[in-house]
DNA sequence: TTTTTGACGATTC
DNA sequence: AGAATCGCCAAAA
């Protein structure tokens, strides 16, 4: 195989992002960690930008940074879309930040290993 | 092909 | 405690 250039990276990120349960949130670093690349957290966010036209759709609104901040809200259709979607799931957001982030945090590694 | 960027994270000042 | 910097990896220009 030819490592380096392959959509598999994006696919993996999208896949895990789609695994995030309803009303739950995760962080870019957590996904990166689940992929085996701890320091590729930035790439995760990048892959998310490619998740727009992804099929099935990726719940990017459930992915926030390690601080629970909706850093990617600016990349949504509207600056309030992310927050509204989170609130629609019961995830309270204040000042672009998930309130019970730690409580609602969903670790892919935990679930992937549990299976 | 090289350079710049980018929805992060941890560390250092 | 807050701000700035480095590290990491991959894609777009």
mmCIF file of C-alpha atoms (C1' of nucleotides) in Angstrom:
data_model
loop_
_atom_site.group_PDB
_atom_site.id
_atom_site.type_symbol
_atom_site.label_atom_id
_atom_site.label_comp_id
_atom_site.label_asym_id
_atom_site.label_seq_id
_atom_site.Cartn_x
_atom_site.Cartn_y
_atom_site.Cartn_z
ATOM 1 C CA UNK A 1 0.000 0.000 0.000
ATOM 2 C CA UNK A 2 0.941 3.564 -0.337
ATOM 3 C CA UNK A 3 0.879 5.434 2.924
ATOM 4 C CA UNK A 4 0.733 9.166 3.120
ATOM 5 C CA UNK A 5 -1.888 10.169 0.667
ATOM 6 C CA UNK A 6 -5.114 8.316 1.194
ATOM 7 C CA UNK A 7 -8.614 9.426 2.201
ATOM 8 C CA UNK A 8 -8.496 6.752 4.855
ATOM 9 C CA UNK A 9 -7.370 9.298 7.384
ATOM 10 C CA UNK A 10 -10.424 11.434 6.794
ATOM 11 C CA UNK A 11 -12.629 8.373 6.666
ATOM 12 C CA UNK A 12 -11.323 7.223 10.017
ATOM 13 C CA UNK A 13 -11.945 10.613 11.586
ATOM 14 C CA UNK A 14 -15.411 10.779 10.109
ATOM 15 C CA UNK A 15 -16.158 7.285 11.246
ATOM 16 C CA UNK A 16 -15.266 7.951 14.858
ATOM 17 C CA UNK A 17 -17.028 11.292 14.806
ATOM 18 C CA UNK A 18 -20.162 9.527 13.671
ATOM 19 C CA UNK A 19 -19.783 7.114 16.580
ATOM 20 C CA UNK A 20 -20.304 9.906 19.061
ATOM 21 C CA UNK A 21 -23.621 9.147 20.759
ATOM 22 C CA UNK A 22 -26.495 11.552 20.875
ATOM 23 C CA UNK A 23 -26.116 14.171 23.576
ATOM 24 C CA UNK A 24 -22.438 13.385 23.883
ATOM 25 C CA UNK A 25 -19.333 15.254 22.810
ATOM 26 C CA UNK A 26 -15.700 14.467 22.190
ATOM 27 C CA UNK A 27 -12.487 16.288 21.440
ATOM 28 C CA UNK A 28 -10.239 16.383 18.411
ATOM 29 C CA UNK A 29 -7.346 15.051 20.451
ATOM 30 C CA UNK A 30 -9.453 12.132 21.640
ATOM 31 C CA UNK A 31 -10.237 11.126 18.085
ATOM 32 C CA UNK A 32 -6.633 11.555 17.079
ATOM 33 C CA UNK A 33 -5.649 9.356 19.971
ATOM 34 C CA UNK A 34 -8.163 6.739 18.906
ATOM 35 C CA UNK A 35 -6.567 6.704 15.496
ATOM 36 C CA UNK A 36 -3.221 6.073 17.077
ATOM 37 C CA UNK A 37 -1.868 9.507 16.351
ATOM 38 C CA UNK A 38 -1.948 11.492 19.526
ATOM 39 C CA UNK A 39 -0.408 14.606 18.054
ATOM 40 C CA UNK A 40 -2.532 14.677 14.950
ATOM 41 C CA UNK A 41 -5.315 16.502 16.707
ATOM 42 C CA UNK A 42 -5.015 19.331 14.203
ATOM 43 C CA UNK A 43 -5.453 16.912 11.343
ATOM 44 C CA UNK A 44 -8.662 15.716 12.918
ATOM 45 C CA UNK A 45 -10.062 19.198 12.772
ATOM 46 C CA UNK A 46 -8.856 19.409 9.224
ATOM 47 C CA UNK A 47 -10.569 16.202 8.321
ATOM 48 C CA UNK A 48 -13.721 17.613 9.818
ATOM 49 C CA UNK A 49 -13.640 20.415 7.310
ATOM 50 C CA UNK A 50 -13.871 17.698 4.696
ATOM 51 C CA UNK A 51 -16.771 16.103 6.528
ATOM 52 C CA UNK A 52 -19.245 18.641 5.253
ATOM 53 C CA UNK A 53 -20.349 16.737 2.212
ATOM 54 C CA UNK A 54 -19.550 13.439 3.885
ATOM 55 C CA UNK A 55 -21.956 10.583 3.693
ATOM 56 C CA UNK A 56 -23.407 9.720 6.028
ATOM 57 C CA UNK A 57 -23.237 13.178 7.566
ATOM 58 C CA UNK A 58 -20.775 13.734 10.377
ATOM 59 C CA UNK A 59 -21.990 15.304 13.644
ATOM 60 C CA UNK A 60 -19.178 17.799 13.708
ATOM 61 C CA UNK A 61 -21.093 19.800 16.272
ATOM 62 C CA UNK A 62 -20.325 17.051 18.779
ATOM 63 C CA UNK A 63 -16.623 17.544 18.312
ATOM 64 C CA UNK A 64 -15.014 20.288 20.333
ATOM 65 C CA UNK A 65 -11.527 21.020 21.545
ATOM 66 C CA UNK A 66 -10.001 19.786 24.786
ATOM 67 C CA UNK A 67 -11.455 22.760 26.626
ATOM 68 C CA UNK A 68 -14.958 22.040 25.386
ATOM 69 C CA UNK A 69 -14.891 25.178 23.291
ATOM 70 C CA UNK A 70 -16.855 25.248 20.051
ATOM 71 C CA UNK A 71 -13.816 26.273 18.099
ATOM 72 C CA UNK A 72 -15.257 24.969 14.869
ATOM 73 C CA UNK A 73 -18.491 26.892 15.061
ATOM 74 C CA UNK A 74 -17.088 29.398 12.642
ATOM 75 C CA UNK A 75 -16.876 26.671 10.057
ATOM 76 C CA UNK A 76 -20.539 25.840 10.259
ATOM 77 C CA UNK A 77 -23.227 27.167 8.003
ATOM 78 C CA UNK A 78 -24.055 29.702 10.652
ATOM 79 C CA UNK A 79 -22.129 30.814 13.748
ATOM 80 C CA UNK A 80 -24.981 29.550 15.864
ATOM 81 C CA UNK A 81 -25.647 26.249 14.104
ATOM 82 C CA UNK A 82 -23.221 24.299 16.233
ATOM 83 C CA UNK A 83 -24.556 25.618 19.502
ATOM 84 C CA UNK A 84 -28.158 25.123 18.446
ATOM 85 C CA UNK A 85 -27.535 21.568 17.424
ATOM 86 C CA UNK A 86 -25.795 20.811 20.677
ATOM 87 C CA UNK A 87 -28.574 22.354 22.689
ATOM 88 C CA UNK A 88 -31.055 20.392 20.618
ATOM 89 C CA UNK A 89 -29.346 17.291 21.960
ATOM 90 C CA UNK A 90 -29.447 18.514 25.502
ATOM 91 C CA UNK A 91 -25.863 19.686 25.552
ATOM 92 C CA UNK A 92 -25.869 23.045 27.248
ATOM 93 C CA UNK A 93 -23.538 25.584 25.740
ATOM 94 C CA UNK A 94 -22.518 28.848 27.326
ATOM 95 C CA UNK A 95 -20.197 31.327 25.716
ATOM 96 C CA UNK A 96 -19.347 28.896 22.921
ATOM 97 C CA UNK A 97 -18.356 26.329 25.496
ATOM 98 C CA UNK A 98 -19.925 23.023 26.545
ATOM 99 C CA UNK A 99 -21.047 23.286 30.158
ATOM 100 C CA UNK A 100 -20.857 19.677 31.307
ATOM 101 C CA UNK A 101 -18.161 18.963 28.799
ATOM 102 C CA UNK A 102 -16.329 16.601 31.071
ATOM 103 C CA UNK A 103 -19.552 14.840 32.001
ATOM 104 C CA UNK A 104 -20.706 14.583 28.404
ATOM 105 C CA UNK A 105 -17.259 13.764 27.109
ATOM 106 C CA UNK A 106 -17.248 10.600 25.047
ATOM 107 C CA UNK A 107 -13.962 8.798 24.608
ATOM 108 C CA UNK A 108 -13.748 6.811 21.357
ATOM 109 C CA UNK A 109 -10.895 4.726 22.699
ATOM 110 C CA UNK A 110 -13.062 3.620 25.556
ATOM 111 C CA UNK A 111 -15.853 2.541 23.271
ATOM 112 C CA UNK A 112 -13.652 1.066 20.585
ATOM 113 C CA UNK A 113 -11.932 -1.168 23.087
ATOM 114 C CA UNK A 114 -15.142 -2.036 24.840
ATOM 115 C CA UNK A 115 -16.646 -3.479 21.732
ATOM 116 C "C1'" DT B 1 8.245 20.423 -5.037
ATOM 117 C "C1'" DT B 2 8.239 23.893 -1.404
ATOM 118 C "C1'" DT B 3 5.735 26.824 1.591
ATOM 119 C "C1'" DT B 4 1.839 27.968 4.308
ATOM 120 C "C1'" DT B 5 -1.836 26.894 6.836
ATOM 121 C "C1'" DG B 6 -4.940 24.832 10.071
ATOM 122 C "C1'" DA B 7 -12.087 23.209 13.584
ATOM 123 C "C1'" DC B 8 -5.439 21.200 18.559
ATOM 124 C "C1'" DG B 9 -2.723 20.250 22.592
ATOM 125 C "C1'" DA B 10 0.772 20.587 25.778
ATOM 126 C "C1'" DT B 11 4.514 23.356 27.517
ATOM 127 C "C1'" DT B 12 6.959 27.447 28.694
ATOM 128 C "C1'" DC B 13 7.436 32.376 29.800
ATOM 129 C "C1'" DA C 1 -3.290 32.842 35.785
ATOM 130 C "C1'" DG C 2 -2.948 34.434 31.130
ATOM 131 C "C1'" DA C 3 -0.327 34.730 26.852
ATOM 132 C "C1'" DA C 4 2.874 33.129 23.691
ATOM 133 C "C1'" DT C 5 5.437 29.339 21.531
ATOM 134 C "C1'" DC C 6 6.615 24.736 19.904
ATOM 135 C "C1'" DG C 7 5.363 20.302 18.241
ATOM 136 C "C1'" DC C 8 2.801 17.158 14.937
ATOM 137 C "C1'" DC C 9 1.012 15.693 10.547
ATOM 138 C "C1'" DA C 10 -1.360 16.193 6.402
ATOM 139 C "C1'" DA C 11 -3.550 18.834 2.632
ATOM 140 C "C1'" DA C 12 -4.092 23.000 -0.348
ATOM 141 C "C1'" DA C 13 -1.951 26.768 -2.944
#
